[in-house]
XYZ file of C-alpha atoms in Angstrom:
203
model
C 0.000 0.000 0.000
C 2.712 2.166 0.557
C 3.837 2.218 -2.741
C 0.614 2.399 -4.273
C 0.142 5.655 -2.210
C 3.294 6.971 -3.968
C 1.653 6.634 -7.062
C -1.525 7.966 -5.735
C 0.600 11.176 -5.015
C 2.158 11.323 -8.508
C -0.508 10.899 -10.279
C -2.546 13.260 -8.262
C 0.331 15.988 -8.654
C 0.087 15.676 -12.454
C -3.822 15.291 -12.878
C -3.788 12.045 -14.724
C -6.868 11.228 -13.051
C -7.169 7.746 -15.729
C -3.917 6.072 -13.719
C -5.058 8.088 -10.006
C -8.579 6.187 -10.600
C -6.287 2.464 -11.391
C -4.126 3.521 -8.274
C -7.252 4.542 -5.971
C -8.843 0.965 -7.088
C -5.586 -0.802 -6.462
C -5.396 0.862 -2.950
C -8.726 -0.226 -2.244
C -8.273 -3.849 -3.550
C -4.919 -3.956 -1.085
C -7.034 -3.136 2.193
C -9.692 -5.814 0.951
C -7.143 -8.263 1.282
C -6.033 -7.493 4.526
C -9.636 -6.951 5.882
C -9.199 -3.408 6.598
C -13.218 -2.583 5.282
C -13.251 0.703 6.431
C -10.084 2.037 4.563
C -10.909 -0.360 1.282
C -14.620 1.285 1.187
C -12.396 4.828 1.248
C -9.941 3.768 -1.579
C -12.606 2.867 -3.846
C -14.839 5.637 -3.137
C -12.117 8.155 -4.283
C -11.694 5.769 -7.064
C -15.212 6.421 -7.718
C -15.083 10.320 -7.986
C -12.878 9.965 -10.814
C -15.250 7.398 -12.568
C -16.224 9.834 -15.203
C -12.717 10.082 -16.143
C -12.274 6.374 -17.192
C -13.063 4.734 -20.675
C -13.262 1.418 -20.001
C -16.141 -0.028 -18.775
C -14.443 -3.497 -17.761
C -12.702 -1.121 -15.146
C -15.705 0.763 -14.143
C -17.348 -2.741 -13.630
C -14.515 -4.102 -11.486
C -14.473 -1.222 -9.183
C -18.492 -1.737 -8.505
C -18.019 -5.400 -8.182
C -15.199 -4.881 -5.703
C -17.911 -2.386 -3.851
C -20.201 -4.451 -3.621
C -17.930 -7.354 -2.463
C -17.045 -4.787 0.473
C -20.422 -4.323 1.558
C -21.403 -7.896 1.240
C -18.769 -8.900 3.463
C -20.048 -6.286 6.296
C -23.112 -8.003 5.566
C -24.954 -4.923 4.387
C -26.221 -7.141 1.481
C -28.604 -4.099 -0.039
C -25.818 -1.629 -0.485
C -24.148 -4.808 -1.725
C -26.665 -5.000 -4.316
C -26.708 -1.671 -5.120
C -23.141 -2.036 -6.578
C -23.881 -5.362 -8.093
C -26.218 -4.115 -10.176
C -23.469 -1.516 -11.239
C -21.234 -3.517 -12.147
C -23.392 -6.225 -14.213
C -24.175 -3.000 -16.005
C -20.709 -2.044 -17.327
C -19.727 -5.911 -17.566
C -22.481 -6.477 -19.988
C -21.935 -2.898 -21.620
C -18.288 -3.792 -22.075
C -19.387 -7.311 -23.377
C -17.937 -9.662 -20.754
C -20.206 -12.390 -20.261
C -18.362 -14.139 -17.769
C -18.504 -11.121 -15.455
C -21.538 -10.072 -15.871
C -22.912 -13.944 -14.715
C -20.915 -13.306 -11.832
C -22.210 -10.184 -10.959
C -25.782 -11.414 -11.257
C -25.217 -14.328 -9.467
C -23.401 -12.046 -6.202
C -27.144 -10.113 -6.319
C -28.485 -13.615 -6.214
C -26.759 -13.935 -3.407
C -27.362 -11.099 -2.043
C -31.118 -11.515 -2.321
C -30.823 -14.783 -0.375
C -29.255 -13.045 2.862
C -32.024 -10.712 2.426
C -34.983 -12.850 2.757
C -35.679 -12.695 -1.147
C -35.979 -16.264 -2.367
C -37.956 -16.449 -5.551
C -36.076 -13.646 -6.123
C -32.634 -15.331 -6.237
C -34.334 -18.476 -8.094
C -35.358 -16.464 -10.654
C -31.709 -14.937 -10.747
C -30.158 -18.517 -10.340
C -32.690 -20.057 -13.638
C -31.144 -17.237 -16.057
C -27.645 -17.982 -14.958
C -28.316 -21.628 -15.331
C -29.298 -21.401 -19.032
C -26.236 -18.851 -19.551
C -23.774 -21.893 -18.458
C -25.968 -24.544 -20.461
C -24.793 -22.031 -23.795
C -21.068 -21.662 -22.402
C -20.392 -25.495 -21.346
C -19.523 -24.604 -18.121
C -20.430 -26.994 -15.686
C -18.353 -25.775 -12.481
C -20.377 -22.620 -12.598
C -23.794 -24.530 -13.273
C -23.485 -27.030 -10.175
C -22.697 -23.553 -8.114
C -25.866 -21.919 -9.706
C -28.122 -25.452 -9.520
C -27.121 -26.043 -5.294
C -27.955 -22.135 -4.490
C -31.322 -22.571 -6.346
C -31.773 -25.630 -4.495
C -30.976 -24.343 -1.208
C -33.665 -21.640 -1.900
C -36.489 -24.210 -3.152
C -36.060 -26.018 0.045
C -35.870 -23.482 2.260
C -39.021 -22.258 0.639
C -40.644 -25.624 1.079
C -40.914 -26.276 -2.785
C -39.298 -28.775 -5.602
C -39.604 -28.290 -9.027
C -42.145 -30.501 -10.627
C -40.712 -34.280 -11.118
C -37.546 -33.140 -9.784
C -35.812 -34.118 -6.599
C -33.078 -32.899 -5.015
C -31.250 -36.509 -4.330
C -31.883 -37.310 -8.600
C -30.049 -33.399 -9.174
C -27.573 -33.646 -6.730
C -26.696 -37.322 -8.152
C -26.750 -35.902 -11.969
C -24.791 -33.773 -11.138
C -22.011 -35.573 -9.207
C -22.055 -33.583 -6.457
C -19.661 -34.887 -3.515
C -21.517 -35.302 0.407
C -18.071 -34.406 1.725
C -19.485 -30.827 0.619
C -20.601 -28.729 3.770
C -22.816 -26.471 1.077
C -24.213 -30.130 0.073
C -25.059 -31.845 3.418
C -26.500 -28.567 4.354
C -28.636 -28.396 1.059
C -30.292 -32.129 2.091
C -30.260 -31.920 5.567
C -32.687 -28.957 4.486
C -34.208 -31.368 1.614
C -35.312 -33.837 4.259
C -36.234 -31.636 7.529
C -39.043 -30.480 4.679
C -39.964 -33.923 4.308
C -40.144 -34.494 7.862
C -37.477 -37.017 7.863
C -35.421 -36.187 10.770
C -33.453 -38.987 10.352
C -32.043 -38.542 7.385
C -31.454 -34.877 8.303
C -29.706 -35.682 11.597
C -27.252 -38.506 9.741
C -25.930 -35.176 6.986
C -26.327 -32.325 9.901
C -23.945 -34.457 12.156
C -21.827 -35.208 8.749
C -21.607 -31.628 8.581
């Protein structure tokens, strides 16, 4: 950080507010990593002021994603979304897909903390189709347990699915935590305790 403060100095000396707006959202990334919230939110809120200053949108998306990353790790999970939706804005503006499913799927997430369920599913479906046209199936079995999670906690299954024939298509592993919690969920909805003991104490 200390160097990056250099830079933030330079730059700042001789107005080239493009590299002071890379150095702001470097800073910013730095105290993320070391935990230091309050400082990070700081650092990328100076990096913001300069915003209209920047040409690419791929770095106008990262700084919102890392904003929202901030605030989701405070667990303020609206502000959270707030920069979320930011960023899927400039990812998809600036044409990265990958991103942009990323971003969606961190408001997903978001709207799960925040009590929003069919919200998130409906979220979790879109992103679902986006990996069936990418062939990514790391990023599908991430997007199929969260919309899961959020069917049983809702009390609901898809019709002629269960969660045991998904989570077996899928080759999902019970060593999992995310898993076990998923169908110890699955079967406290279907009143077998049992069941949901054997994966809680798994867990």
């Amino acid at each position: 950080d200390s160097l990056i403060k250099v830079a933030v100095l330079y730059y700042s000396k001789h107005k080239k507010w493009d590299y002071l707006f890379r150095s702001y959202y470097s800073l910013g990334c730095v105290y993320s990593l070391l935990k230091l919230y309050p400082d990070a939110a700081v650092a990328f809120a100076q990096a913001n002021e300069l915003i209209n200053y920047v040409k690419s949108d791929f770095q106008k998306g990262l700084l919102f994603s890392r904003m929202g990353d901030i605030f989701y790790d405070c667990y303020d999970y609206n502000r959270a979304e707030y920069y979320y939706i930011n960023a899927t804005f400039f990812f998809d503006k600036a044409g990265k897909d990958y991103y942009t499913a990323c971003a969606k799927g961190s408001i997903a997430n978001c709207r799960v903390q925040t009590g929003d369920y069919y919200g998130s599913i409906d979220i979790y479906n879109e992103l679902i189709d986006w990996t069936d046209s990418v062939d990514s199936l790391n990023l599908k079995r991430q997007y199929m347990s969260n919309k899961y999670l959020c069917l049983v906690i809702c009390g609901e299954e898809e019709p002629h699915t269960s969660l045991e024939s998904i989570i077996m298509d899928y080759e999902y592993s019970e060593k999992s935590f995310s898993i076990l919690n998923i169908l110890a969920r699955y079967y406290i909805s279907k009143h077998d305790f049992i069941h949901a003991r054997e994966l809680i104490d798994k867990a």
